[in-house]
Coordinates of C-alpha atoms in Angstrom, one line a residue:
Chain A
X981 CA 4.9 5.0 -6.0
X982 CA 4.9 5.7 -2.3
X983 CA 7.9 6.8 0.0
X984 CA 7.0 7.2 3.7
X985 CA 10.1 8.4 5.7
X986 CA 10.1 8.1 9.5
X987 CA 13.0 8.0 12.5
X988 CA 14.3 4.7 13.1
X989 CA 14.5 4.8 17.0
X990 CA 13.7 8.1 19.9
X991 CA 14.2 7.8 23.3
X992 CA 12.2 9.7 25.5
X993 CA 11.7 9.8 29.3
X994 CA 8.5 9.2 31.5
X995 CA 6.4 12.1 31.9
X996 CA 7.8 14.4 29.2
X997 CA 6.1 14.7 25.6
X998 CA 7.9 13.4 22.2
X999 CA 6.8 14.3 18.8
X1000 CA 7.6 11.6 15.9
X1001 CA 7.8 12.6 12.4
X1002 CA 6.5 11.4 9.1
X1003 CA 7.2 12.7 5.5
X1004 CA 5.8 11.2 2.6
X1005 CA 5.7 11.2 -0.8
X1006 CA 2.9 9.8 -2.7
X1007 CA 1.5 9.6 -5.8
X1008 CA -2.4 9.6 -4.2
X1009 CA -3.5 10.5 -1.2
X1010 CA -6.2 9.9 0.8
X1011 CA -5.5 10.1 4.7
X1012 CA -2.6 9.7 6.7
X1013 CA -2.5 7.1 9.5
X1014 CA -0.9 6.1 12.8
X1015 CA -0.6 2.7 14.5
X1016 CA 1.1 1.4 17.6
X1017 CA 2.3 -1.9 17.4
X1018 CA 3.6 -3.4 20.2
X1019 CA 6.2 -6.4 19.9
X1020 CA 4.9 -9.4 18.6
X1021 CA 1.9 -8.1 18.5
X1022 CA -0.7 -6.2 16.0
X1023 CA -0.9 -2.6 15.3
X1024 CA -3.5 -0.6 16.9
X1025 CA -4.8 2.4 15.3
X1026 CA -4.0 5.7 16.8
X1027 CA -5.1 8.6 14.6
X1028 CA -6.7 9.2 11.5
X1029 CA -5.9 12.9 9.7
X1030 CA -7.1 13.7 6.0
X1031 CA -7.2 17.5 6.6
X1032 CA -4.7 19.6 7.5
X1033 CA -4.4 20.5 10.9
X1034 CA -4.2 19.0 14.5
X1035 CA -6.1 16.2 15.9
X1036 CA -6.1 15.7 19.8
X1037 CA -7.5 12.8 21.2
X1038 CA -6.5 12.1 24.8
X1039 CA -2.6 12.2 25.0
X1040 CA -2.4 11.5 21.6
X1041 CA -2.6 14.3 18.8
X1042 CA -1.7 13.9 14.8
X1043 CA -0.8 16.7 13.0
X1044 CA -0.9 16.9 8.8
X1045 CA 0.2 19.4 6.5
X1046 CA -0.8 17.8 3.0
X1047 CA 1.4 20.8 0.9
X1048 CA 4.3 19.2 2.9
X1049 CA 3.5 15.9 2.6
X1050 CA 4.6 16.2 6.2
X1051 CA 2.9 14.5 9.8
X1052 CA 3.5 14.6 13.3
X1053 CA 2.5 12.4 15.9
X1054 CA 2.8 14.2 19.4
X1055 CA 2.4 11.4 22.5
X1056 CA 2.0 13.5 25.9
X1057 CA 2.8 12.6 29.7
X1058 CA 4.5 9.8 28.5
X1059 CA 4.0 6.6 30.5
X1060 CA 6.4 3.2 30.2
X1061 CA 3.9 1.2 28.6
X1062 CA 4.0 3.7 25.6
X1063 CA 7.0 2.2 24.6
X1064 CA 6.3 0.5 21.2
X1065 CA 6.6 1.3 17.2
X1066 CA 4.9 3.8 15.8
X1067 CA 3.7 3.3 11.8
X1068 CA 3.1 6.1 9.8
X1069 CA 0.6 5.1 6.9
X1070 CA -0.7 6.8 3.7
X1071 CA -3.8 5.5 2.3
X1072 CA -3.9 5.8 -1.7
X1073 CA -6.4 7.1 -3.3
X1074 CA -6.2 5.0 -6.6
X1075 CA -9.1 4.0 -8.1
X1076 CA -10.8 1.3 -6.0
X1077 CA -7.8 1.0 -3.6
X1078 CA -7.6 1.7 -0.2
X1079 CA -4.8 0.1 0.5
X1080 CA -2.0 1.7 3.6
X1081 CA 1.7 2.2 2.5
X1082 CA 3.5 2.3 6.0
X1083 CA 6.8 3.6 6.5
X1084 CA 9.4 1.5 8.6
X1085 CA 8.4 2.6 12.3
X1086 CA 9.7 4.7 14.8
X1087 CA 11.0 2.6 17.8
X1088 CA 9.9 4.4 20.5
X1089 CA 11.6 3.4 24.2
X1090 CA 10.1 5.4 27.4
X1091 CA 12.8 5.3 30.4
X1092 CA 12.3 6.5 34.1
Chain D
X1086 CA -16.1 -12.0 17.2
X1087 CA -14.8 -9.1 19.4
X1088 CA -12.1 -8.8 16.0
X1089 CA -10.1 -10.2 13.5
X1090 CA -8.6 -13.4 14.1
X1091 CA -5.9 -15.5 12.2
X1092 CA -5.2 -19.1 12.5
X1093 CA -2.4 -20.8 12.6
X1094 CA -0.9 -18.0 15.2
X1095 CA 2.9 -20.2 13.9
X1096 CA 3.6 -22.2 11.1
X1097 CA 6.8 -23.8 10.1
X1098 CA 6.8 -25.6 7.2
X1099 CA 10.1 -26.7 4.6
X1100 CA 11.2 -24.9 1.6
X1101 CA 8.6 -25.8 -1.0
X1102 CA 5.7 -27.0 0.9
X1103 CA 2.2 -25.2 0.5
X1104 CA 0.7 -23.5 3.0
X1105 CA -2.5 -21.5 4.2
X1106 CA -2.9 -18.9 6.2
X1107 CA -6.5 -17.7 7.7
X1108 CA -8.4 -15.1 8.5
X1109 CA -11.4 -14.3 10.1
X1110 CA -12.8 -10.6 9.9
X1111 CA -14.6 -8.0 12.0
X1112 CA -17.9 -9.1 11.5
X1113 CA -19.8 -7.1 9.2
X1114 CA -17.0 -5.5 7.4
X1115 CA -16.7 -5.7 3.8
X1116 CA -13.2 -4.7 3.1
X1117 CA -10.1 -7.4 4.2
X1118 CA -6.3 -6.4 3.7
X1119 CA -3.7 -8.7 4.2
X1120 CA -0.2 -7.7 4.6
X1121 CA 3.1 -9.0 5.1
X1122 CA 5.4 -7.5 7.7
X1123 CA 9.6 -8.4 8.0
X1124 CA 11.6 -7.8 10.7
X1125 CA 12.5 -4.1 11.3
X1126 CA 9.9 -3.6 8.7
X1127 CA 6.7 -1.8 8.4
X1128 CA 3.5 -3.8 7.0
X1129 CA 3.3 -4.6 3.4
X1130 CA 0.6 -4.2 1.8
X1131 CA -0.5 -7.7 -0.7
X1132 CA -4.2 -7.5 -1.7
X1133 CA -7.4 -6.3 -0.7
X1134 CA -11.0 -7.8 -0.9
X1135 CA -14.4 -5.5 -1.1
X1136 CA -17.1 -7.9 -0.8
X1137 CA -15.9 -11.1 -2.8
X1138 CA -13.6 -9.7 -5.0
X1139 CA -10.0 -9.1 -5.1
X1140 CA -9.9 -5.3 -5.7
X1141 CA -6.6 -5.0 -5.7
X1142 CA -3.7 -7.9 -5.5
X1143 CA -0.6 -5.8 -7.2
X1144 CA 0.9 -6.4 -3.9
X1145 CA 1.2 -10.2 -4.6
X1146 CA 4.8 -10.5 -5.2
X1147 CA 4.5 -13.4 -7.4
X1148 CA 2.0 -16.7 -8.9
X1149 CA 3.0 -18.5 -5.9
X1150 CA 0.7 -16.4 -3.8
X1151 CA -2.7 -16.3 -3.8
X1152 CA -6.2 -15.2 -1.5
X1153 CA -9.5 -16.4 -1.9
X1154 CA -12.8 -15.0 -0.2
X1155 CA -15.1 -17.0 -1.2
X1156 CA -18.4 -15.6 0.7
X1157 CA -17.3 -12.1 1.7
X1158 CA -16.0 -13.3 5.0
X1159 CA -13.4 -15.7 5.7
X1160 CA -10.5 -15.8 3.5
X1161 CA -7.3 -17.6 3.2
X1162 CA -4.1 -17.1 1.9
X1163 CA -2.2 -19.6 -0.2
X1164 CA 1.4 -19.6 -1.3
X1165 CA 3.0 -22.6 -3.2
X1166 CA 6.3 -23.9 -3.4
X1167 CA 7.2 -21.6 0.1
X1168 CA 10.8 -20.4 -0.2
X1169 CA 12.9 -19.2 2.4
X1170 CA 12.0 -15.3 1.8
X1171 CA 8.5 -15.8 2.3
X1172 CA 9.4 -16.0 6.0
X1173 CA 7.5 -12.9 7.7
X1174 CA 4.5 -12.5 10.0
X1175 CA 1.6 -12.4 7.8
X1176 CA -1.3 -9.7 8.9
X1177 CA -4.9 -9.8 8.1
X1178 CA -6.8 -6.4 8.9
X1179 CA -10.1 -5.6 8.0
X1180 CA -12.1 -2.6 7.9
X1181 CA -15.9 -0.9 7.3
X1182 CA -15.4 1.2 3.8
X1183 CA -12.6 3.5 4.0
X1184 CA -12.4 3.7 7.9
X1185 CA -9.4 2.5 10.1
X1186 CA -8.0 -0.9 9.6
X1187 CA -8.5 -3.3 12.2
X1188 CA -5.4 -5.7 12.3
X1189 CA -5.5 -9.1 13.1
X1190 CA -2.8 -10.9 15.7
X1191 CA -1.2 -12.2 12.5
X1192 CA 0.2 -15.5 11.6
X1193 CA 4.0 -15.5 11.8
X1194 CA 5.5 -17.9 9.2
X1195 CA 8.8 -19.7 9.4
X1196 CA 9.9 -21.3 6.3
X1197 CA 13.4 -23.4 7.0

């Protein structure tokens, strides 16, 4: 089985930088996911990491450690309309399954 | 289409009514999720379709629901005898091999 652990809510203010955390435990892996989803609306897919390391794209940058089983999403210069859930997912790598486990979501809420 | 769509965008229906759910995919691609997603929740994931074939459907929590695919594009969820719990917004994503999912607006399902 699967268990993706993320925080529940952060608060963080405009302009400054947040970092959300993932941990996960799986019993496959094959890439580690993040999504924004918007309320009442679909996610949106952020970042994509199968490697370790950092990927930056924009004011968005993933980080994976797979010996961890540990990510980080890191969300720079922080503007309101960043407010939003965050998903952390892990793809399996079972045989012919590509399925995403996501963890709960990190509420994220951006004040002045 | 620009992406996925789902129709109906609500459904409310009466404990033990049948009811489908749509989805039109990303043109072109040959994989199609659909999850179910709860309050407070993240996605869950409920079967997955290469091509015209269910790949995977362990997600399915029970016979009362079932997806069909029946040309490799369209497909529709079906669950019978709809019981309270089954109340959720039901997401459709689809995606080209193992790449990022594309999500779908979703159809959110009230059963009363």
């Amino acid at each position: 089985g699967q268990n993706i652990d993320q925080p529940t809510e952060m608060t963080a203010t405009e302009g400054a930088i947040v970092q959300i955390n993932c941990t996960y435990q799986t019993s496959g892996f094959n890439g580690l996911f993040w999504y924004q989803q918007h309320a009442g609306e679909a996610p949106t897919f952020l970042s994509y990491n199968v490697l370790d390391g950092l990927e930056e794209k924009g004011r968005f940058s993933s980080f994976l450690s797979r010996s961890k089983g540990y990510s980080y999403l890191l969300l720079k210069e922080l503007q309101m309309k960043d407010s939003a859930s965050y998903l952390c997912a892990v793809m399996d790598s079972g045989a012919g399954s590509y399925q995403l486990t996501f963890g709960k979501g990190t509420k994220l809420s951006v004040i002045p | 289409g620009a992406g996925v769509s789902q129709t109906p965008s609500n459904k409310v229906t009466e404990k033990g009514k049948y009811v489908e759910l749509r989805c039109d995919p990303i043109s072109g691609h040959t994989a199609l999720y659909w999850y179910r997603q709860s309050l407070g929740q993240g996605p869950e994931f409920l079967i997955y379709f290469q091509g015209t074939g269910a790949a995977d459907d362990s997600g399915l929590p029970n016979d009362r629901f079932f997806a069909v695919r029946p040309e490799g594009s369209v497909s529709t969820l079906k669950i019978q005898r709809t019981e309270r719990g089954d109340s959720a917004v039901y997401l459709c994503a689809s995606s080209h091999g193992t790449d990022e999912q594309f999500f779908g607006p979703g159809t959110r399902l009230t059963v009363l």
